[in-house]
Short mmCIF file of C-alpha atoms and ligand atoms in Angstrom, two decimals:
data_model
loop_
_atom_site.label_atom_id
_atom_site.label_comp_id
_atom_site.label_asym_id
_atom_site.label_seq_id
_atom_site.Cartn_x
_atom_site.Cartn_y
_atom_site.Cartn_z
CA MET A 1 182.54 87.19 57.43
CA GLU A 2 180.23 84.47 58.59
CA LYS A 3 177.96 82.11 56.71
CA LYS A 4 174.86 81.17 58.67
CA LYS A 5 172.37 78.45 57.94
CA ILE A 6 168.70 79.34 58.33
CA GLU A 7 166.44 76.32 58.53
CA THR A 8 162.79 76.30 57.60
CA TYR A 9 160.38 73.45 58.12
CA PHE A 10 157.46 72.81 55.79
CA THR A 11 154.89 70.05 56.03
CA PHE A 12 154.45 67.99 52.87
CA ALA A 13 151.32 65.88 52.69
CA ASP A 14 148.61 64.40 50.56
CA ILE A 15 145.31 66.23 50.86
CA SER A 16 143.74 63.13 52.46
CA GLU A 17 146.06 63.53 55.48
CA LEU A 18 144.67 66.97 56.33
CA ASN A 19 141.88 67.65 58.81
CA ILE A 20 138.39 68.45 57.53
CA GLU A 21 138.75 72.21 58.11
CA ASP A 22 141.89 72.42 55.94
CA GLN A 23 140.37 70.14 53.29
CA GLN A 24 137.30 72.37 53.20
CA LEU A 25 139.43 75.48 52.76
CA ILE A 26 141.25 73.81 49.87
CA ALA A 27 137.86 72.86 48.37
CA ASN A 28 136.92 76.56 48.56
CA ALA A 29 140.22 77.50 46.88
CA ILE A 30 139.50 75.00 44.09
CA SER A 31 135.98 76.42 43.59
CA SER A 32 137.45 79.93 43.41
CA MET A 33 140.15 78.74 41.02
CA ASN A 34 137.40 77.60 38.67
CA LEU A 35 136.12 81.18 38.61
CA ALA A 36 139.50 82.63 37.58
CA TYR A 37 139.61 85.00 34.64
CA ALA A 38 142.89 83.93 33.08
CA PRO A 39 142.46 83.92 29.28
CA TYR A 40 146.01 85.15 28.63
CA SER A 41 148.09 82.85 30.82
CA GLY A 42 145.77 79.83 30.92
CA PHE A 43 146.93 79.43 34.53
CA ASN A 44 144.12 79.39 37.06
CA VAL A 45 144.68 80.16 40.72
CA GLY A 46 142.22 80.24 43.61
CA ALA A 47 142.79 81.45 47.15
CA SER A 48 140.59 80.96 50.19
CA ILE A 49 141.18 82.72 53.49
CA LEU A 50 139.85 81.56 56.85
CA LEU A 51 139.48 84.45 59.28
CA ALA A 52 139.50 84.22 63.05
CA ASN A 53 135.77 85.01 63.17
CA GLY A 54 135.01 82.01 60.95
CA GLU A 55 134.35 84.07 57.83
CA VAL A 56 135.85 82.76 54.59
CA VAL A 57 137.02 85.12 51.86
CA ASN A 58 137.81 83.83 48.39
CA GLY A 59 139.65 85.16 45.35
CA SER A 60 140.89 84.09 41.95
CA ASN A 61 143.39 85.57 39.53
CA GLN A 62 141.95 88.29 37.33
CA GLU A 63 143.80 89.15 34.13
CA ASN A 64 143.58 92.01 31.69
CA ILE A 65 144.75 92.61 28.14
CA ALA A 66 146.88 95.39 29.63
CA TYR A 67 148.82 92.67 31.41
CA PRO A 68 150.13 94.51 34.50
CA SER A 69 146.57 95.50 35.33
CA GLY A 70 145.71 91.95 36.40
CA LEU A 71 146.05 90.64 39.93
CA CYS A 72 146.98 87.32 41.53
CA ALA A 73 144.35 85.26 43.34
CA GLU A 74 146.09 85.64 46.70
CA ARG A 75 146.05 89.44 46.58
CA VAL A 76 142.45 89.55 45.35
CA ALA A 77 141.46 87.56 48.45
CA LEU A 78 143.87 89.29 50.86
CA PHE A 79 142.87 92.81 49.86
CA TYR A 80 139.21 91.91 50.05
CA ALA A 81 139.73 90.49 53.54
CA GLY A 82 141.65 93.65 54.48
CA ALA A 83 138.91 95.87 53.09
CA ARG A 84 135.95 93.97 54.51
CA PHE A 85 137.35 92.71 57.85
CA PRO A 86 140.27 95.04 58.66
CA ASP A 87 140.45 94.12 62.35
CA ILE A 88 139.96 90.36 62.09
CA CYS A 89 143.01 88.09 62.08
CA ILE A 90 143.75 85.84 59.15
CA ASN A 91 144.22 82.25 60.36
CA THR A 92 144.95 80.39 57.13
CA ILE A 93 145.17 80.98 53.41
CA ALA A 94 144.82 78.04 51.04
CA VAL A 95 145.93 78.38 47.42
CA SER A 96 145.14 75.98 44.62
CA VAL A 97 146.33 76.01 41.00
CA SER A 98 145.44 74.30 37.73
CA SER A 99 145.94 74.76 34.03
CA LYS A 100 144.58 73.20 30.90
CA ASP A 101 147.71 74.34 29.03
CA PHE A 102 150.50 73.39 31.45
CA GLN A 103 151.33 70.28 33.38
CA ILE A 104 151.76 71.17 37.03
CA ASP A 105 153.61 68.50 38.99
CA ASP A 106 155.30 70.62 41.63
CA ILE A 107 153.91 72.70 44.44
CA VAL A 108 153.37 76.23 43.13
CA SER A 109 154.58 78.90 45.49
CA PRO A 110 152.96 82.35 45.62
CA CYS A 111 154.81 85.08 43.76
CA GLY A 112 157.03 87.47 45.69
CA ALA A 113 154.51 90.31 45.60
CA CYS A 114 151.79 88.10 47.13
CA ARG A 115 154.17 86.85 49.81
CA GLN A 116 155.10 90.43 50.65
CA VAL A 117 151.41 91.32 51.06
CA MET A 118 150.80 88.22 53.21
CA ALA A 119 153.88 89.10 55.26
CA GLU A 120 152.63 92.58 56.03
CA TYR A 121 149.22 91.33 57.19
CA GLU A 122 151.03 88.80 59.37
CA GLU A 123 153.15 91.58 60.86
CA LYS A 124 150.09 93.83 61.30
CA GLN A 125 148.09 91.21 63.19
CA ASP A 126 151.14 89.97 65.13
CA LYS A 127 149.97 86.41 64.67
CA ASP A 128 151.22 83.78 62.25
CA ILE A 129 149.26 83.04 59.09
CA ARG A 130 149.30 79.42 57.94
CA VAL A 131 149.75 78.98 54.21
CA ILE A 132 148.48 75.85 52.47
CA LEU A 133 149.60 75.28 48.87
CA HIS A 134 147.73 72.70 46.84
CA ASN A 135 148.43 71.33 43.34
CA PRO A 136 146.39 69.25 40.86
CA ASN A 137 147.97 66.00 42.12
CA ASN A 138 146.54 66.75 45.58
CA ASN A 139 150.04 67.35 46.93
CA VAL A 140 150.03 69.90 49.71
CA LEU A 141 152.68 72.03 51.36
CA ILE A 142 151.92 73.77 54.64
CA ALA A 143 153.96 76.67 55.98
CA ASP A 144 153.21 77.57 59.59
CA SER A 145 153.89 81.23 58.89
CA VAL A 146 154.47 83.59 55.98
CA GLU A 147 157.87 84.35 57.50
CA ASP A 148 158.86 80.81 56.50
CA LEU A 149 158.01 81.56 52.87
CA LEU A 150 159.56 85.02 52.89
CA PRO A 151 162.46 85.42 55.25
CA PHE A 152 164.11 88.85 55.12
CA LYS A 153 160.88 90.52 54.07
CA PHE A 154 160.69 94.27 53.63
CA LYS A 155 159.28 95.36 56.98
CA SER A 156 157.07 98.34 57.69
CA SER A 157 159.27 99.05 60.73
CA LEU A 158 162.04 100.00 58.30
CA LEU A 159 160.01 103.08 57.36
CA LYS A 160 159.33 104.21 60.94
CA LYS A 161 160.11 107.84 61.53
CA TYR A 162 162.30 108.88 64.49
N1 LIG B 1 149.22 84.04 39.68
C1 LIG B 1 148.52 84.01 40.84
O1 LIG B 1 147.28 84.22 40.85
N2 LIG B 1 149.18 83.76 41.98
C2 LIG B 1 150.53 83.57 42.07
O2 LIG B 1 151.06 83.47 43.16
C3 LIG B 1 151.33 83.47 40.86
C4 LIG B 1 150.64 83.82 39.60
C5 LIG B 1 148.52 84.33 38.45
C6 LIG B 1 148.86 85.65 37.83
C7 LIG B 1 148.53 85.41 36.40
O3 LIG B 1 147.13 85.64 36.21
C8 LIG B 1 148.79 83.93 36.20
O4 LIG B 1 148.82 83.36 37.49
C9 LIG B 1 150.09 83.62 35.49
O5 LIG B 1 151.14 84.28 36.07
#
């Protein structure tokens, strides 16, 4: 038996320390967050994706009274990017959160299902996707790849036929 340490590095910053492009993407995520339909959770999330061709795709969480029918902001944006620009690489996804009902002091990390979807697009395009997480205090976490947020992901290669 062997215990191994796996190190991951994240960048922690204040929004003011980011370059204009990243700040703009966060601004887009905030605008999208304000369009969220989240009457049941009261938790608004916005996601903004910068593609390699310069296009920006936005999404917000969309809820439904049949709760499992809703979808997270990240997947709304990711699936739209996948549907509209299937062959264009995703450079960066910025995610912003807010709530009138909850105090959010920490960085909010995407749920496992959203990370799995991000991870598969990263694998598909064979190029890292940067993930920027932004909270109401303007604290930011940057992961240089989805792999950093989801080590030991379920890989499509596991389902390859002989
Ligand atoms: N939500 C997201 O949009 N992204 C996440 O990564 C976590 C959760 C949404 C889903 C639901 O509408 C609300 O936040 C509360 O879970």
